[in-house]
């Protein structure tokens, strides 16, 4: 928005601004441009006059007026103070706004955040008709309009600034008989090199990576680790065997998300293990996909799994195929396949949304043994209701390790358990300290 | 080397970059991140062609060998090519393409979504059987939450507490606590899986296997 786009203009747009009070990024100013004050102002040929209207002492007030005077006009200075005093009290513009302009934190630069006390909270709220935000490129620079503000506004983010350049911001109000600058502030944008709002996440990642490496190292050294029994994963062998006995295929659904989703990656890792077991029994494995990238990865995984068990002949390219990207189109197609092909075993592992119950209930009606798993807490109740076994949350991520029993990977499960214990301890400490009236500990993790 | 080493190095470099860009807001890293997202779109576009070809081939094989339900495959292929033809000839803004989309595809999807209501009813019927103590608790919680979420629930009170308030308490405390417990485990599982791939411990996605 340019200056001319705004419905109000000050006749002294190019006049220099000198902060009267405060230093750095905040000050309160008022410039008189209309009404009785303007009349007195023009009468004494002032190019610009700024009157501080804070609650300070009279000497401060006089000093603030003095520094706004043009130095060479020393003769006029003495007699202009009195009329300015009069003008200040006669003017209807009696508001002031405390304003700050700071570099927007945790960003890549090019942004300044402005904050001020909303005018709606002041006694002058009813007398302001239009409120505008302006910006100058440094002192005396070109003045441009940024936005028309509402009385309740208290912040504005200027994302159109250059790093390391100083900008002066002004909030200008239009009163019934005058226009006045209610507040100014200076700010500079800069690039940050670290997001401090993510410090807690950073510490957590470092600690967890340390735990993971430590337990992986110990796992490599041959240390035996106990892993609790997971019923859903114990049933994989049984489910594949059942399909073999019945002479029916196995259907594996890797969710409807893309490879971006860690749940899909976990599902693909489980697919490798399931494909090996299916290959060992010579059972047909069908993998309908909603995402073409997941399909390409699934094809490679299944092919490789068959190769590893020495049964490359079992691989059928047409059994791992793309269906559609439409969520409910996919649900309809897979439900139809379940009803026609009648797979003896259904695996529903990965990320699911509203189609989860449609798929699992259809599978349930066909009498298939169903093993489901997802990290979507909203879909877990549906799977628990409709499926024989459900991997809840983290069990999905533990599945491939559980099935492969690779020692190095078992270390990661141990690291997860210790990290969980650590989080529980921190949560307990946070709860106790918050109850005791020390909320700073809990806030540190926000 | 091309099947193991280079992909592992690539996974490590890209993985570390993704972690770094999460913590460093510098414009250079953010530009690179956006570039990676653009590459993903390009890869997706290419793989979508491959996916469509497998779809055509899958149904063509079914039709050719007259497999059970091959009629559905005929409908699937006819629909696929009809939409492609309609879009290519008349465009996607007017003509038969938006008509097919608005009056065939969207109602079809809405129908599937509507089936969810019936499936929820059958699933609830199976779950809400008071076979033991925990199942009874589930049944009671379910009844309170369902009644508490409808206007009538505000006028029904148990021991001076309205069902609406009771339902809110169940959702905010026991239910939320369980959900957060699951989410903490999920978060750790996701981080663990990602770190295993970045560090190179987990390489089953390369076909390494056991």
XYZ file of C-alpha atoms in Angstrom:
656
model
C 0.000 0.000 0.000
C 1.416 3.370 -0.930
C 1.024 6.603 0.923
C -1.537 7.857 -1.529
C -3.663 4.756 -1.006
C -4.466 5.840 2.504
C -7.378 8.219 2.971
C -5.446 10.570 5.217
C -2.247 12.525 4.809
C -0.259 14.787 6.948
C 0.705 18.077 5.291
C 4.164 17.707 6.840
C 4.965 14.261 5.450
C 8.538 15.064 4.702
C 9.256 16.790 7.961
C 12.021 15.211 10.022
C 11.039 13.355 13.166
C 13.077 13.706 16.315
C 12.166 11.439 19.197
C 11.301 13.519 22.218
C 11.468 10.875 24.867
C 13.042 7.490 25.253
C 15.830 5.986 23.255
C 16.351 2.959 21.065
C 13.167 1.567 19.615
C 10.404 3.288 21.473
C 9.127 6.805 21.931
C 5.909 8.765 22.206
C 5.364 11.735 19.964
C 2.609 13.929 18.822
C 2.746 16.215 15.854
C 0.199 18.977 15.488
C -0.949 19.656 11.955
C -4.532 20.869 12.036
C -6.847 22.880 14.199
C -5.835 25.635 16.608
C -2.422 24.141 17.178
C -1.736 24.076 13.432
C -2.860 27.633 13.125
C -0.387 28.744 15.813
C 2.217 26.521 14.294
C 1.980 28.046 10.822
C 1.638 31.487 12.285
C 5.166 31.338 13.616
C 6.532 29.728 10.412
C 7.569 26.498 12.053
C 8.464 23.841 9.567
C 7.524 21.178 12.039
C 6.643 21.005 15.706
C 6.520 18.024 17.953
C 5.013 18.195 21.354
C 5.538 15.576 23.945
C 2.311 14.803 25.713
C 3.522 12.340 28.289
C 3.137 12.668 31.983
C 6.616 13.971 32.732
C 7.633 17.237 34.326
C 7.315 20.672 32.777
C 11.083 21.092 32.249
C 11.136 17.851 30.286
C 8.278 19.120 28.225
C 10.034 22.377 27.454
C 13.218 20.550 26.613
C 11.375 18.274 24.253
C 9.848 21.185 22.454
C 13.183 22.944 22.261
C 14.967 20.166 20.490
C 12.383 20.165 17.727
C 13.199 23.684 16.746
C 15.220 24.595 13.733
C 18.635 25.587 15.143
C 19.173 28.682 13.010
C 15.807 30.081 13.996
C 16.927 30.920 17.520
C 15.012 34.128 17.683
C 11.750 32.463 16.934
C 12.356 29.683 19.394
C 11.648 31.718 22.478
C 8.359 33.073 21.367
C 7.205 29.836 19.749
C 7.263 27.839 23.015
C 4.311 29.649 24.482
C 2.011 29.251 21.501
C 3.001 25.617 21.235
C 2.030 25.070 24.833
C -1.317 26.593 24.099
C -1.670 24.541 20.962
C -0.929 21.358 22.857
C -3.753 21.876 25.240
C -6.185 23.262 22.698
C -5.785 20.420 20.262
C -8.325 17.630 20.358
C -5.511 15.152 19.728
C -4.518 14.214 23.241
C -3.575 10.545 22.677
C -0.228 8.814 22.881
C 0.828 5.287 22.036
C 3.822 3.447 23.445
C 5.252 1.607 20.475
C 8.115 -0.833 19.973
C 9.772 -2.108 16.803
C 11.947 -5.178 17.176
C 13.510 -7.634 14.789
C 11.080 -10.539 14.393
C 12.640 -13.361 16.395
C 13.546 -16.773 14.985
C 13.240 -15.842 11.344
C 15.489 -15.546 8.350
C 15.503 -11.759 8.509
C 13.570 -9.255 6.424
C 10.932 -8.742 9.083
C 10.261 -6.274 11.914
C 7.542 -6.778 14.507
C 5.725 -3.695 15.792
C 3.740 -3.699 19.004
C 1.737 -1.017 20.744
C -0.978 -0.666 23.311
C -4.269 -0.870 21.420
C -5.878 2.534 21.213
C -9.232 0.990 22.044
C -7.944 0.611 25.607
C -7.307 4.351 25.974
C -9.642 7.227 26.735
C -9.030 8.610 23.243
C -10.518 5.654 21.406
C -13.777 7.396 20.580
C -12.159 10.519 19.150
C -9.926 8.771 16.570
C -11.571 8.376 13.194
C -8.775 6.821 11.116
C -5.543 5.175 12.219
C -2.655 4.569 9.840
C 0.759 2.951 10.036
C 3.647 4.552 8.134
C 7.294 3.710 7.614
C 10.381 5.746 6.780
C 13.643 4.294 5.530
C 15.820 5.734 8.284
C 15.587 9.276 9.588
C 14.328 11.642 6.938
C 13.717 8.901 4.413
C 10.726 8.485 2.136
C 7.488 7.926 4.028
C 5.208 5.141 2.845
C 1.879 3.912 4.125
C 1.884 0.336 5.399
C -1.622 -0.294 6.625
C -4.832 1.142 7.905
C -5.173 -0.042 11.483
C -8.169 -0.860 13.621
C -8.387 0.649 17.101
C -8.069 -2.818 18.606
C -4.901 -3.700 16.663
C -1.817 -4.072 18.788
C 0.784 -5.594 16.478
C 1.956 -5.536 12.890
C 4.682 -7.530 11.173
C 6.444 -5.660 8.397
C 7.892 -8.349 6.138
C 9.064 -6.023 3.410
C 12.275 -4.695 4.915
C 15.964 -5.075 4.160
C 18.287 -6.536 6.784
C 20.558 -4.163 8.754
C 18.717 -1.058 7.546
C 17.104 1.226 10.100
C 13.387 1.970 9.711
C 11.218 4.466 11.545
C 7.557 3.578 12.055
C 4.780 6.000 12.861
C 1.202 5.502 13.941
C -0.809 8.453 12.733
C -4.341 9.192 13.879
C -6.924 11.393 12.260
C -9.073 13.245 14.760
C -12.184 15.248 13.876
C -10.194 18.487 13.682
C -6.592 17.416 13.378
C -4.085 14.753 12.445
C -1.458 13.593 14.877
C 1.340 11.099 15.141
C 0.630 9.052 18.222
C 3.771 6.988 18.363
C 7.030 6.243 16.612
C 9.571 3.492 16.915
C 12.777 2.482 15.200
C 13.772 -1.004 14.281
C 16.281 -3.036 12.276
C 15.855 -6.523 10.819
C 18.502 -9.228 11.032
C 18.937 -12.902 10.185
C 18.994 -15.391 13.061
C 21.178 -18.463 12.997
C 19.242 -20.524 15.497
C 15.599 -20.797 16.385
C 15.585 -20.285 20.118
C 11.910 -21.263 20.291
C 13.025 -24.771 19.316
C 15.798 -25.060 21.906
C 13.931 -27.721 23.884
C 13.482 -29.797 20.714
C 17.187 -29.402 19.925
C 18.211 -30.625 23.374
C 15.772 -33.553 23.079
C 17.191 -34.542 19.673
C 20.771 -34.394 20.960
C 19.952 -36.455 24.062
C 17.939 -39.006 22.087
C 20.630 -39.335 19.416
C 23.166 -39.927 22.195
C 21.002 -42.648 23.733
C 20.452 -44.260 20.330
C 24.171 -44.371 19.532
C 25.024 -45.624 23.026
C 22.589 -48.544 22.939
C 23.405 -49.376 19.333
C 27.067 -49.590 20.334
C 26.168 -51.915 23.212
C 23.937 -53.997 20.960
C 26.869 -54.452 18.533
C 28.978 -55.759 21.368
C 26.573 -58.677 21.710
C 24.761 -57.624 24.878
C 21.422 -59.419 25.126
C 18.381 -57.177 25.305
C 14.907 -58.012 26.502
C 12.031 -56.957 24.260
C 8.521 -57.396 25.538
C 6.144 -59.593 23.572
C 3.903 -57.777 21.087
C 0.862 -59.934 20.315
C 0.144 -58.320 16.950
C 3.637 -59.073 15.682
C 3.674 -62.601 17.101
C 0.549 -63.168 15.008
C 2.223 -62.264 11.694
C 3.557 -65.789 11.219
C 0.150 -67.267 12.095
C -1.647 -64.864 9.741
C 0.609 -65.724 6.806
C 0.317 -69.434 7.577
C -3.467 -69.174 7.658
C -3.554 -67.611 4.210
C -1.287 -70.378 2.936
C -3.507 -73.091 4.372
C -6.628 -71.524 2.911
C -4.953 -70.998 -0.474
C -5.951 -67.362 -0.470
C -3.872 -64.235 -0.953
C -2.584 -61.771 1.621
C -3.485 -58.105 1.241
C -1.048 -55.506 2.540
C -2.263 -51.890 2.738
C 0.597 -49.453 3.513
C -1.741 -46.618 4.545
C -2.806 -43.750 2.358
C -0.034 -41.305 3.143
C 3.120 -40.575 1.159
C 6.743 -41.488 1.813
C 7.086 -38.191 3.748
C 5.251 -39.839 6.562
C 7.426 -41.817 8.954
C 4.495 -44.187 9.535
C 4.646 -45.106 5.827
C 8.399 -45.727 6.066
C 7.761 -47.983 9.093
C 5.048 -49.783 7.141
C 7.375 -50.357 4.198
C 9.947 -51.851 6.578
C 7.302 -54.246 7.894
C 6.279 -55.061 4.304
C 9.799 -56.355 3.698
C 9.423 -58.842 6.561
C 5.891 -59.865 5.589
C 6.970 -60.374 1.947
C 9.752 -62.701 3.081
C 7.365 -64.787 5.160
C 4.803 -64.850 2.343
C 7.553 -65.853 -0.072
C 8.722 -68.663 2.194
C 5.198 -70.093 2.175
C 4.676 -69.306 -1.512
C 1.611 -67.209 -0.769
C 0.439 -64.458 -3.094
C 0.872 -60.939 -1.711
C -1.244 -58.025 -3.003
C -0.305 -54.408 -2.288
C -2.779 -51.803 -3.599
C -1.330 -48.279 -3.253
C -2.784 -44.833 -3.021
C 0.525 -43.024 -3.547
C 2.579 -43.741 -6.678
C 5.899 -43.125 -4.889
C 4.937 -45.606 -2.172
C 3.982 -48.037 -4.937
C 7.420 -47.745 -6.569
C 9.161 -48.316 -3.225
C 6.844 -51.218 -2.335
C 7.592 -52.921 -5.665
C 11.329 -52.718 -5.022
C 10.983 -53.900 -1.414
C 8.858 -56.934 -2.309
C 11.093 -57.855 -5.246
C 14.194 -57.630 -3.071
C 12.570 -59.657 -0.288
C 11.702 -62.467 -2.709
C 15.250 -62.355 -4.079
C 16.711 -62.694 -0.592
C 14.787 -65.871 0.160
C 15.683 -67.268 -3.253
C 12.204 -67.044 -4.754
C 12.397 -64.260 -7.380
C 9.884 -66.221 -9.461
C 7.137 -65.355 -6.971
C 7.322 -61.658 -7.758
C 4.351 -60.442 -9.762
C 4.598 -56.823 -10.857
C 0.809 -56.575 -11.241
C 0.139 -57.438 -7.616
C 1.725 -54.220 -6.354
C -0.136 -51.525 -8.168
C -1.440 -47.992 -8.033
C -5.183 -47.568 -7.474
C -6.103 -43.899 -7.219
C -5.101 -40.782 -5.324
C -8.695 -40.200 -4.233
C -9.113 -41.136 -0.562
C -12.595 -42.613 -0.814
C -11.976 -43.862 -4.331
C -9.143 -45.879 -2.826
C -11.388 -47.095 0.002
C -14.032 -48.175 -2.536
C -11.511 -49.968 -4.754
C -9.799 -51.831 -1.903
C -13.152 -52.778 -0.341
C -14.187 -54.175 -3.710
C -10.954 -56.176 -4.004
C -11.494 -57.554 -0.487
C -14.991 -58.705 -1.396
C -13.970 -60.242 -4.719
C -10.569 -61.755 -3.920
C -11.436 -62.660 -0.291
C -7.881 -62.435 1.074
C -7.376 -64.613 4.145
C -5.180 -62.003 5.821
C -5.267 -58.236 5.744
C -2.436 -56.045 6.960
C -3.415 -52.417 7.476
C -0.204 -50.737 8.587
C 0.693 -47.092 8.149
C -1.122 -43.780 8.251
C -4.889 -43.900 7.877
C -7.619 -41.330 8.035
C -11.435 -41.588 7.743
C -11.228 -44.621 5.448
C -9.732 -46.792 8.222
C -13.070 -48.112 9.463
C -14.436 -48.669 5.948
C -11.434 -50.848 5.094
C -11.253 -52.738 8.391
C -14.992 -53.357 8.638
C -15.100 -54.644 5.058
C -12.189 -56.949 5.880
C -13.999 -58.047 9.002
C -17.107 -59.022 7.049
C -15.026 -61.183 4.692
C -13.724 -63.161 7.693
C -10.085 -62.277 7.126
C -7.620 -62.221 9.991
C -6.630 -58.592 10.294
C -3.492 -57.019 11.737
C -3.618 -53.238 11.850
C -1.298 -50.563 13.121
C -1.195 -46.799 12.951
C 0.151 -43.826 14.843
C -3.034 -41.859 14.251
C -4.686 -41.789 17.670
C -8.037 -40.876 16.082
C -8.110 -44.100 14.023
C -6.829 -46.504 16.672
C -10.267 -47.130 18.267
C -11.658 -48.156 14.873
C -8.860 -50.634 14.285
C -9.119 -52.030 17.827
C -12.828 -52.602 17.227
C -12.587 -54.176 13.780
C -9.244 -55.968 13.688
C -7.876 -59.033 15.424
C -4.592 -57.363 16.398
C -3.681 -53.708 16.543
C -0.238 -52.170 16.823
C -0.734 -49.045 18.890
C 1.431 -46.022 18.117
C 5.064 -46.812 18.829
C 4.546 -50.555 18.264
C 4.235 -49.754 14.570
C 7.753 -48.330 14.593
C 9.083 -51.223 16.650
C 7.551 -53.815 14.330
C 10.288 -54.122 11.725
C 12.947 -54.412 14.448
C 10.823 -56.942 16.323
C 10.333 -59.070 13.233
C 13.926 -58.864 12.006
C 15.535 -59.202 15.489
C 18.634 -57.476 14.154
C 20.818 -56.719 17.212
C 21.863 -53.247 16.059
C 18.256 -52.216 15.585
C 17.227 -53.621 18.956
C 19.412 -50.939 20.552
C 17.105 -48.266 19.132
C 14.143 -49.801 20.980
C 16.083 -49.648 24.214
C 16.945 -46.004 23.546
C 13.249 -45.280 23.008
C 12.370 -46.847 26.354
C 15.002 -44.848 28.220
C 13.928 -41.627 26.483
C 10.357 -42.344 27.517
C 11.429 -42.891 31.118
C 13.315 -39.589 30.997
C 10.279 -37.769 29.631
C 8.068 -39.275 32.324
C 10.513 -38.148 35.014
C 10.621 -34.615 33.550
C 6.828 -34.550 33.361
C 6.539 -35.619 37.008
C 9.055 -32.938 38.080
C 7.187 -30.332 36.029
C 3.857 -31.282 37.604
C 5.264 -31.163 41.156
C 7.036 -27.831 40.619
C 3.981 -26.289 38.928
C 1.798 -27.327 41.868
C 4.417 -25.855 44.194
C 4.092 -22.542 42.388
C 7.244 -22.787 40.266
C 5.939 -22.935 36.675
C 9.238 -21.832 35.093
C 10.445 -25.429 34.749
C 7.385 -26.485 32.748
C 7.484 -23.286 30.672
C 11.068 -24.014 29.629
C 9.715 -26.872 27.490
C 7.085 -24.804 25.710
C 28.348 -49.130 -4.351
C 25.455 -47.644 -6.373
C 22.889 -49.737 -4.510
C 24.248 -49.328 -0.976
C 26.925 -46.717 -0.358
C 25.706 -43.785 -2.440
C 22.054 -44.054 -1.303
C 23.232 -44.303 2.332
C 25.396 -41.170 1.927
C 22.525 -39.377 0.204
C 20.138 -40.330 3.024
C 22.658 -39.070 5.581
C 23.311 -35.750 3.836
C 19.647 -35.008 3.130
C 18.607 -36.161 6.602
C 21.182 -33.959 8.339
C 20.214 -31.051 6.109
C 16.547 -31.476 7.063
C 17.440 -31.466 10.763
C 19.671 -28.392 10.394
C 17.083 -26.412 8.412
C 14.545 -27.134 11.146
C 16.692 -25.263 13.661
C 18.368 -22.651 11.441
C 16.033 -20.104 9.816
C 18.666 -18.691 7.463
C 17.197 -17.856 4.021
C 19.796 -19.974 2.191
C 18.682 -23.128 4.007
C 15.030 -22.261 3.609
C 15.550 -21.749 -0.140
C 17.239 -25.146 -0.383
C 14.402 -26.693 1.611
C 11.819 -25.238 -0.755
C 13.888 -26.525 -3.654
C 13.766 -30.045 -2.187
C 9.984 -29.715 -1.903
C 9.850 -28.680 -5.562
C 11.942 -31.701 -6.517
C 9.461 -33.880 -4.665
C 6.674 -32.494 -6.839
C 8.710 -33.265 -9.965
C 9.402 -36.811 -8.762
C 5.726 -37.236 -7.887
C 4.684 -36.119 -11.378
C 7.021 -38.639 -12.995
C 6.014 -41.493 -10.693
C 2.330 -40.701 -11.228
C 2.825 -41.627 -14.891
C 4.440 -44.907 -13.832
C 1.587 -45.498 -11.376
C -1.056 -44.885 -14.025
C 0.714 -47.297 -16.376
C 0.693 -50.026 -13.696
C -2.998 -49.339 -13.115
C -3.768 -49.735 -16.830
C -1.624 -52.852 -17.052
C -3.206 -54.383 -13.931
C -6.732 -53.968 -15.280
C -5.745 -54.901 -18.831
C -4.370 -58.213 -17.558
C -7.584 -58.837 -15.623
C -9.679 -58.157 -18.705
C -7.458 -60.199 -20.987
C -7.614 -63.299 -18.813
C -11.282 -62.774 -17.907
C -10.507 -62.864 -14.188
C -13.299 -62.765 -11.629
C -14.953 -59.335 -11.661
C -13.157 -58.197 -14.804
C -16.216 -56.129 -15.667
C -15.172 -53.691 -12.959
C -11.792 -53.402 -14.634
C -13.543 -52.471 -17.889
C -15.457 -49.742 -16.053
C -12.263 -48.534 -14.365
C -10.362 -48.242 -17.670
C -13.292 -46.670 -19.548
C -13.700 -44.124 -16.733
C -9.979 -43.374 -16.694
C -9.743 -42.753 -20.436
C -13.067 -40.871 -20.541
C -11.815 -38.367 -17.960
C -8.466 -37.974 -19.748
C -10.225 -37.471 -23.090
C -12.780 -35.026 -21.669
C -10.056 -32.955 -20.042
C -7.785 -33.015 -23.096
C -10.478 -32.065 -25.630
C -12.772 -29.669 -23.743
C -10.490 -28.591 -20.900
C -11.086 -28.988 -17.206
C -13.046 -25.761 -16.679
C -16.035 -26.529 -18.902
C -17.562 -29.370 -20.879
C -17.930 -32.956 -19.713
C -14.897 -33.007 -17.390
C -16.346 -30.794 -14.605
C -19.732 -32.441 -15.133
C -18.258 -35.910 -14.610
C -16.301 -34.629 -11.642
C -19.257 -32.876 -9.978
C -21.986 -35.410 -10.730
C -20.150 -38.732 -10.766
C -16.895 -38.607 -8.813
C -17.922 -36.350 -5.924
C -21.241 -38.158 -5.248
C -19.336 -41.450 -5.388
C -16.859 -40.214 -2.798
C -19.668 -38.800 -0.655
C -21.426 -42.163 -0.797
C -18.323 -43.943 0.448
C -17.936 -41.407 3.228
C -21.590 -41.848 4.176
C -21.066 -45.590 4.582
C -18.858 -44.698 7.514
C -21.966 -43.991 9.593
C -23.208 -47.549 9.127
C -19.783 -49.015 9.819
C -19.520 -47.011 13.035
C -22.885 -48.425 14.114
C -21.810 -52.040 13.515
C -18.417 -51.466 15.146
C -20.041 -49.816 18.171
C -22.492 -52.691 18.476
C -19.600 -55.142 18.710
C -17.521 -53.025 21.091
C -20.176 -51.896 23.494
C -20.929 -55.287 24.992
C -20.526 -55.475 28.761
C -18.569 -58.727 28.737
C -16.156 -57.785 31.517
C -15.262 -54.852 33.761
C -13.181 -52.942 31.211
C -15.748 -53.468 28.444
C -18.445 -52.215 30.827
C -16.365 -49.118 31.591
C -15.959 -48.530 27.863
C -19.696 -48.905 27.359
C -20.492 -46.445 30.169
C -17.920 -43.916 28.931
C -19.268 -44.225 25.401
C -22.847 -43.683 26.494
C -21.929 -40.661 28.658
C -19.833 -39.048 25.906
C -22.459 -39.650 23.207
C -25.308 -38.326 25.358
C -23.167 -35.484 26.679
C -22.405 -34.249 23.170
C -26.058 -33.738 22.219
C -28.286 -30.906 23.547
C -30.346 -33.326 25.634
C -27.209 -34.180 27.617
C -27.186 -30.747 29.208
C -30.535 -31.464 30.854
C -29.633 -34.921 32.192
C -27.689 -34.958 35.443
C -26.037 -37.739 37.437
C -25.442 -36.914 41.107
C -25.849 -33.245 40.349
C -23.377 -33.243 37.461
C -24.728 -32.799 33.951
C -23.797 -35.421 31.370
C -22.386 -32.635 29.244
C -19.872 -31.708 31.965
C -19.135 -35.354 32.645
C -18.460 -35.984 28.954
C -16.144 -32.973 28.824
C -14.273 -34.256 31.883
C -13.867 -37.740 30.337
C -12.533 -36.251 27.112
C -10.259 -33.704 28.781
C -8.664 -35.886 31.443
C -8.654 -39.713 31.105
C -8.995 -39.612 27.323
C -6.441 -36.851 26.856
C -3.964 -38.534 29.190
C -4.167 -41.784 27.200
C -3.833 -39.915 23.914
C -0.775 -38.025 25.095
C 0.819 -41.233 26.313
C 0.356 -42.702 22.839
C 1.617 -39.519 21.168
C 4.811 -39.461 23.262
C 5.525 -43.032 22.174
C 4.720 -42.150 18.565
C 7.031 -39.136 18.668
C 9.903 -41.210 19.999
C 9.208 -43.963 17.470
C 9.203 -41.493 14.596
C 12.417 -39.857 15.778
C 14.041 -43.227 16.280
C 13.055 -44.443 12.799
C 14.270 -41.224 11.185
C 17.594 -41.258 13.062
C 18.184 -44.941 12.238
C 17.800 -44.157 8.532
C 19.939 -40.998 8.689
C 22.732 -42.690 10.635
C 22.558 -45.713 8.346
C 21.643 -48.344 10.959
C 18.347 -49.084 9.212
C 18.862 -49.896 5.548
C 16.022 -52.268 4.803
C 14.572 -49.671 2.431
C 17.636 -50.308 0.243
C 16.802 -53.981 0.109
C 19.498 -54.964 2.575
C 17.072 -56.774 4.832
C 18.283 -58.904 7.722
